[in-house]
Amino acid sequence: MNPVSLTAVSTTANIVNSADAPHASTDALLQQLQGAPVPKHIAIIMDGNGRWARSRHMPRPFGHRAGMKAVRAVVEASIAAGVEWLSLFAFSQENWQRPQPEISALMSLLEEYIQSELRELREQGVRIRVHGDLSRLNAAAAAAVERAVAETAHCTRLGLNLFISYGGRAELVRAMQLVAKDVQAGVITPEQVDEDTIRARLFTQDCPDPDLLIRTSGERRLSNFMLWQVAYAELYISNVLWPDFDRTALFEAILDFQGRDRRFGKVDK
Ligand code: IPE
Ligand code: IPE
Ligand code: MG
């Protein structure tokens, strides 16, 4: 049993990683993390763009733009580390309540991201999927999303799930409606409904649950993200604001994960 992980759950100092901690070189970190299994699936709540902009006396969209660079860095670092799935929370269902100019800026950035990165993502072998209530996207953003999904469908190196206009509870409601329809149609009986029945009706039906959930900007909540799927994810809270999250930060999170003792309710042998 790893004694570090036992104390980690009980002290804030250990679960919140200081942005000021001295960094070993990124290459050395990559080498180090390759000595142990890396998480198959990493999920990230990319938070702190607004605060990043405000600290520079700039409007919030400035922070969202800077956040695109971090997305790029984290996708590349995930591939380098051998991660198979990366889930990014880009825009929540609740974020529709933000001021219209900010929403418009975010939608334009989504288009811009796909426009400017799609070719490279495809060349890197990144298969994009987009999950959420996409009926609320404007036509241009919806078309960009559709193109990204279609043009990377054959890629196999990294599965990139982008959660846009997404809420975890809404995803579960949708799954329940699908189950109810199948029961009504006589495809399954109520007694046959089990965890696999629900899992098969989630957006992430063909992807394993996240092993590691990262949230940046020091906030310690799920904000309605992947509620079903993160049941046994290891949580990693980083104080770094999303636009500053980079390759080194991701490798540090993976190394921290590798020191955890995942028991899944059992006792250590
Ligand atoms: C995360 O950054 C991006 C989105 C939610 C779209 P925020 O915009 O939430 O930034 P803060 O939390 O206000 O700093
Ligand atoms: C969660 O961040 C959503 C995304 C990162 C896309 P928020 O900034 O919207 O969450 P709250 O409001 O702090 O819970
Ligand atoms: Mg936020």
Coordinates of C-alpha atoms and ligand atoms in Angstrom, one line a residue:
M1 CA 0.0 0.0 0.0
N2 CA 1.2 3.4 -0.8
P3 CA 1.3 5.6 2.3
V4 CA 1.3 8.8 0.4
S5 CA -2.1 8.2 -1.1
L6 CA -3.6 7.4 2.3
T7 CA -2.7 10.9 3.6
A8 CA -3.5 12.5 0.3
V9 CA -7.2 12.2 0.9
S10 CA -7.2 13.9 4.2
T11 CA -5.2 17.0 3.6
T12 CA -6.0 19.8 1.3
A13 CA -2.3 20.5 0.8
N14 CA -1.9 17.2 -0.8
I15 CA -4.8 17.2 -3.2
V16 CA -4.2 20.8 -4.3
N17 CA -1.1 21.0 -6.3
S18 CA 0.9 24.2 -6.0
A19 CA 1.5 25.9 -9.3
D20 CA 4.7 27.2 -7.8
A21 CA 6.2 23.7 -7.2
P22 CA 9.5 23.3 -8.9
H23 CA 9.2 21.6 -12.3
A24 CA 11.5 18.9 -13.4
S25 CA 12.1 19.1 -17.2
T26 CA 9.2 17.9 -19.2
D27 CA 11.1 15.2 -20.9
A28 CA 12.3 13.8 -17.6
L29 CA 8.7 13.7 -16.4
L30 CA 7.6 11.9 -19.6
Q31 CA 10.3 9.3 -19.0
Q32 CA 9.4 9.0 -15.4
L33 CA 5.7 8.4 -16.0
Q34 CA 6.4 5.8 -18.6
G35 CA 7.6 3.6 -15.8
A36 CA 4.1 2.8 -14.7
P37 CA 0.7 2.4 -16.3
V38 CA -0.7 5.7 -17.6
P39 CA -4.5 6.4 -17.2
K40 CA -6.3 5.1 -20.3
H41 CA -8.9 7.9 -20.1
I42 CA -8.3 11.4 -18.7
A43 CA -11.2 13.8 -18.2
I44 CA -10.6 17.5 -17.7
I45 CA -12.8 20.3 -16.4
M46 CA -11.0 23.2 -18.1
D47 CA -11.7 26.1 -15.7
G48 CA -10.2 29.5 -15.0
N49 CA -10.2 31.3 -18.4
G50 CA -12.1 34.2 -17.0
R51 CA -9.8 34.7 -14.0
W52 CA -6.8 34.4 -16.3
A53 CA -8.1 37.2 -18.4
R54 CA -9.2 39.4 -15.5
S55 CA -5.8 39.2 -13.9
R56 CA -4.5 40.7 -17.2
H57 CA -7.2 43.4 -17.2
M58 CA -8.6 41.8 -20.3
P59 CA -12.2 40.7 -21.2
R60 CA -13.1 37.1 -20.5
P61 CA -13.0 35.9 -24.2
F62 CA -9.3 36.8 -24.2
G63 CA -8.9 34.0 -21.6
H64 CA -11.0 31.6 -23.7
R65 CA -8.7 32.2 -26.6
A66 CA -5.7 31.6 -24.5
G67 CA -7.3 28.4 -23.4
M68 CA -7.2 27.0 -26.9
K69 CA -3.5 26.9 -26.7
A70 CA -3.7 24.8 -23.6
V71 CA -6.1 22.4 -25.4
R72 CA -3.5 21.9 -28.1
A73 CA -0.7 21.3 -25.6
V74 CA -2.8 18.8 -23.6
V75 CA -3.9 16.8 -26.7
E76 CA -0.2 16.5 -27.8
A77 CA 1.0 15.6 -24.3
S78 CA -1.8 13.0 -24.0
I79 CA -0.6 11.4 -27.2
A80 CA 3.0 11.5 -26.1
A81 CA 2.1 9.8 -22.8
G82 CA 0.1 7.1 -24.5
V83 CA -3.3 8.1 -23.1
E84 CA -6.1 6.6 -25.2
W85 CA -9.1 8.8 -24.4
L86 CA -9.2 12.5 -23.5
S87 CA -12.5 14.1 -22.4
L88 CA -12.6 17.9 -22.3
F89 CA -15.4 19.9 -20.8
A90 CA -15.6 22.9 -23.0
F91 CA -19.1 24.4 -22.5
S92 CA -21.7 23.3 -20.0
Q93 CA -25.5 23.4 -20.3
E94 CA -25.4 25.9 -17.5
N95 CA -22.9 28.1 -19.4
W96 CA -25.9 29.1 -21.7
Q97 CA -26.8 31.5 -18.8
R98 CA -23.7 33.6 -19.4
P99 CA -23.9 37.0 -21.2
Q100 CA -24.6 36.6 -24.9
P101 CA -21.4 38.2 -26.0
E102 CA -19.3 35.7 -24.1
I103 CA -21.4 32.8 -25.5
S104 CA -20.9 34.2 -29.0
A105 CA -17.2 34.4 -28.5
L106 CA -17.1 30.8 -27.2
M107 CA -19.0 29.6 -30.2
S108 CA -16.7 31.5 -32.6
L109 CA -13.7 30.0 -30.9
L110 CA -15.1 26.5 -31.3
E111 CA -15.4 27.1 -35.0
E112 CA -11.9 28.6 -35.1
Y113 CA -10.4 25.8 -33.2
I114 CA -11.8 23.2 -35.5
Q115 CA -10.9 25.3 -38.6
S116 CA -7.3 25.8 -37.5
E117 CA -6.5 22.5 -35.8
L118 CA -8.5 19.9 -37.7
R119 CA -5.9 19.0 -40.2
E120 CA -3.2 18.5 -37.6
L121 CA -5.5 16.6 -35.3
R122 CA -6.3 14.2 -38.1
E123 CA -2.6 13.8 -38.9
Q124 CA -2.0 13.0 -35.3
G125 CA -4.6 10.3 -35.3
V126 CA -7.1 12.1 -33.1
R127 CA -10.7 10.9 -33.4
I128 CA -13.1 13.7 -32.4
R129 CA -16.5 13.1 -30.8
V130 CA -18.7 15.9 -29.6
H131 CA -21.3 15.3 -26.8
G132 CA -24.1 17.4 -25.5
D133 CA -27.3 19.1 -26.6
L134 CA -26.0 20.1 -30.0
S135 CA -29.4 21.3 -31.1
R136 CA -28.7 24.6 -29.2
L137 CA -25.5 25.4 -31.3
N138 CA -25.8 27.9 -34.1
A139 CA -25.6 26.6 -37.6
A140 CA -21.9 27.5 -38.2
A141 CA -20.8 25.9 -34.9
A142 CA -22.9 22.8 -35.6
A143 CA -21.5 22.5 -39.1
A144 CA -17.9 22.8 -37.8
V145 CA -18.6 20.1 -35.2
E146 CA -20.1 17.8 -37.8
R147 CA -17.1 18.2 -40.0
A148 CA -14.6 17.5 -37.2
V149 CA -16.4 14.3 -36.3
A150 CA -16.8 13.1 -39.9
E151 CA -13.2 13.9 -40.9
T152 CA -11.6 12.2 -38.0
A153 CA -13.9 9.1 -37.8
H154 CA -11.1 6.8 -39.1
C155 CA -8.5 8.0 -36.6
T156 CA -7.4 5.5 -33.9
R157 CA -4.6 7.0 -31.8
L158 CA -6.5 9.2 -29.3
G159 CA -10.2 9.5 -28.8
L160 CA -11.0 13.1 -28.0
N161 CA -14.4 13.7 -26.5
L162 CA -15.5 17.4 -26.5
F163 CA -18.3 18.1 -24.2
I164 CA -20.3 21.1 -25.5
S165 CA -23.7 22.3 -24.3
Y166 CA -23.4 19.3 -22.0
G167 CA -24.8 18.5 -18.6
G168 CA -24.3 15.2 -16.7
R169 CA -27.9 15.1 -15.4
A170 CA -29.3 15.8 -18.9
E171 CA -27.2 12.9 -20.3
L172 CA -28.7 10.6 -17.6
V173 CA -32.3 11.9 -18.4
R174 CA -31.7 11.1 -22.1
A175 CA -30.4 7.6 -21.2
M176 CA -33.5 7.0 -19.0
Q177 CA -35.8 8.1 -21.8
L178 CA -34.1 5.7 -24.2
V179 CA -34.5 2.9 -21.7
A180 CA -38.1 3.7 -21.1
K181 CA -38.8 3.6 -24.9
D182 CA -37.2 0.2 -25.1
V183 CA -39.2 -1.1 -22.2
Q184 CA -42.4 0.4 -23.8
A185 CA -41.5 -1.3 -27.1
G186 CA -41.0 -4.6 -25.3
V187 CA -37.3 -4.8 -26.3
I188 CA -36.3 -5.2 -22.6
T189 CA -38.3 -5.8 -19.4
P190 CA -37.9 -3.5 -16.3
E191 CA -36.1 -6.3 -14.5
Q192 CA -33.5 -6.5 -17.2
V193 CA -32.4 -2.9 -16.7
D194 CA -29.0 -2.9 -15.1
E195 CA -25.8 -0.8 -15.2
D196 CA -24.9 -2.0 -18.6
T197 CA -28.3 -1.0 -19.9
I198 CA -27.7 2.6 -18.8
R199 CA -24.0 2.7 -19.8
A200 CA -24.9 1.6 -23.3
R201 CA -27.2 4.7 -23.6
L202 CA -24.7 7.3 -22.5
F203 CA -22.8 9.5 -25.0
T204 CA -19.6 7.7 -24.0
Q205 CA -21.0 4.2 -24.6
D206 CA -17.9 2.9 -26.3
C207 CA -15.3 4.4 -24.1
P208 CA -14.0 3.3 -20.7
D209 CA -14.8 5.4 -17.6
P210 CA -12.2 8.1 -16.9
D211 CA -9.4 6.9 -14.6
L212 CA -8.4 10.5 -13.8
L213 CA -10.5 13.6 -13.5
I214 CA -8.5 16.9 -13.5
R215 CA -10.1 20.2 -12.6
T216 CA -8.0 23.4 -13.1
S217 CA -8.3 26.7 -11.3
G218 CA -8.6 25.2 -7.8
E219 CA -12.3 24.7 -7.8
R220 CA -13.4 21.5 -6.1
R221 CA -16.6 20.5 -7.7
L222 CA -17.9 18.5 -10.6
S223 CA -20.2 21.1 -12.0
N224 CA -22.4 18.5 -13.6
F225 CA -19.6 16.8 -15.6
M226 CA -19.8 13.1 -16.5
L227 CA -21.7 12.2 -13.3
W228 CA -22.1 8.6 -14.1
Q229 CA -18.7 8.0 -15.6
V230 CA -16.5 9.5 -12.9
A231 CA -17.9 7.2 -10.1
Y232 CA -14.4 5.8 -9.5
A233 CA -12.2 8.4 -11.2
E234 CA -9.2 9.7 -9.2
L235 CA -9.6 13.4 -8.6
Y236 CA -6.8 15.9 -9.2
I237 CA -7.4 19.5 -8.4
S238 CA -4.8 21.9 -10.0
N239 CA -4.5 25.5 -8.9
V240 CA -3.2 26.4 -12.4
L241 CA -5.7 28.4 -14.5
W242 CA -6.6 26.6 -17.7
P243 CA -4.7 28.8 -20.1
D244 CA -1.5 28.1 -18.1
F245 CA -2.1 24.3 -18.0
D246 CA 0.5 22.7 -20.2
R247 CA 2.4 19.5 -21.0
T248 CA 4.3 19.7 -17.7
A249 CA 1.1 20.2 -15.7
L250 CA -0.5 17.1 -17.4
F251 CA 2.5 14.9 -16.8
E252 CA 2.6 16.0 -13.1
A253 CA -1.1 15.0 -12.9
I254 CA -0.4 11.6 -14.4
L255 CA 2.5 11.1 -12.0
D256 CA 0.3 12.0 -9.1
F257 CA -2.3 9.5 -10.4
Q258 CA 0.4 6.8 -10.6
G259 CA 1.0 7.2 -6.8
R260 CA -2.6 6.6 -5.9
D261 CA -3.9 3.3 -4.5
R262 CA -7.1 2.5 -6.3
R263 CA -9.0 0.0 -4.3
F264 CA -12.5 0.1 -5.8
G265 CA -14.0 -0.8 -2.5
K266 CA -11.8 -3.8 -1.9
V267 CA -9.0 -4.3 0.6
D268 CA -5.4 -4.5 -0.4
K269 CA -3.9 -8.0 -0.6
Ligands
IPE1 C1 -13.8 27.9 -18.2 O1 -13.3 29.1 -17.7 C2 -14.3 27.9 -19.6 C3 -15.8 27.8 -19.6 C4 -16.6 27.5 -18.6 C5 -16.4 28.0 -20.9 P1 -14.4 30.1 -17.0 O2 -14.9 31.0 -18.1 O3 -15.3 29.4 -16.2 O4 -13.3 31.0 -16.1 P2 -13.6 31.4 -14.6 O5 -14.0 30.2 -13.8 O6 -14.6 32.5 -14.7 O7 -12.2 32.0 -14.2
IPE2 C1 -17.5 24.2 -15.7 O1 -16.9 25.4 -15.4 C2 -17.8 24.1 -17.1 C3 -16.6 24.1 -18.0 C4 -15.4 24.1 -17.6 C5 -16.9 24.1 -19.4 P1 -17.8 26.6 -14.8 O2 -16.9 27.7 -14.5 O3 -19.0 26.9 -15.7 O4 -18.4 26.0 -13.4 P2 -18.9 26.7 -12.1 O5 -19.9 27.7 -12.5 O6 -17.7 27.2 -11.5 O7 -19.4 25.5 -11.3
MG3 MG -15.3 28.8 -14.3

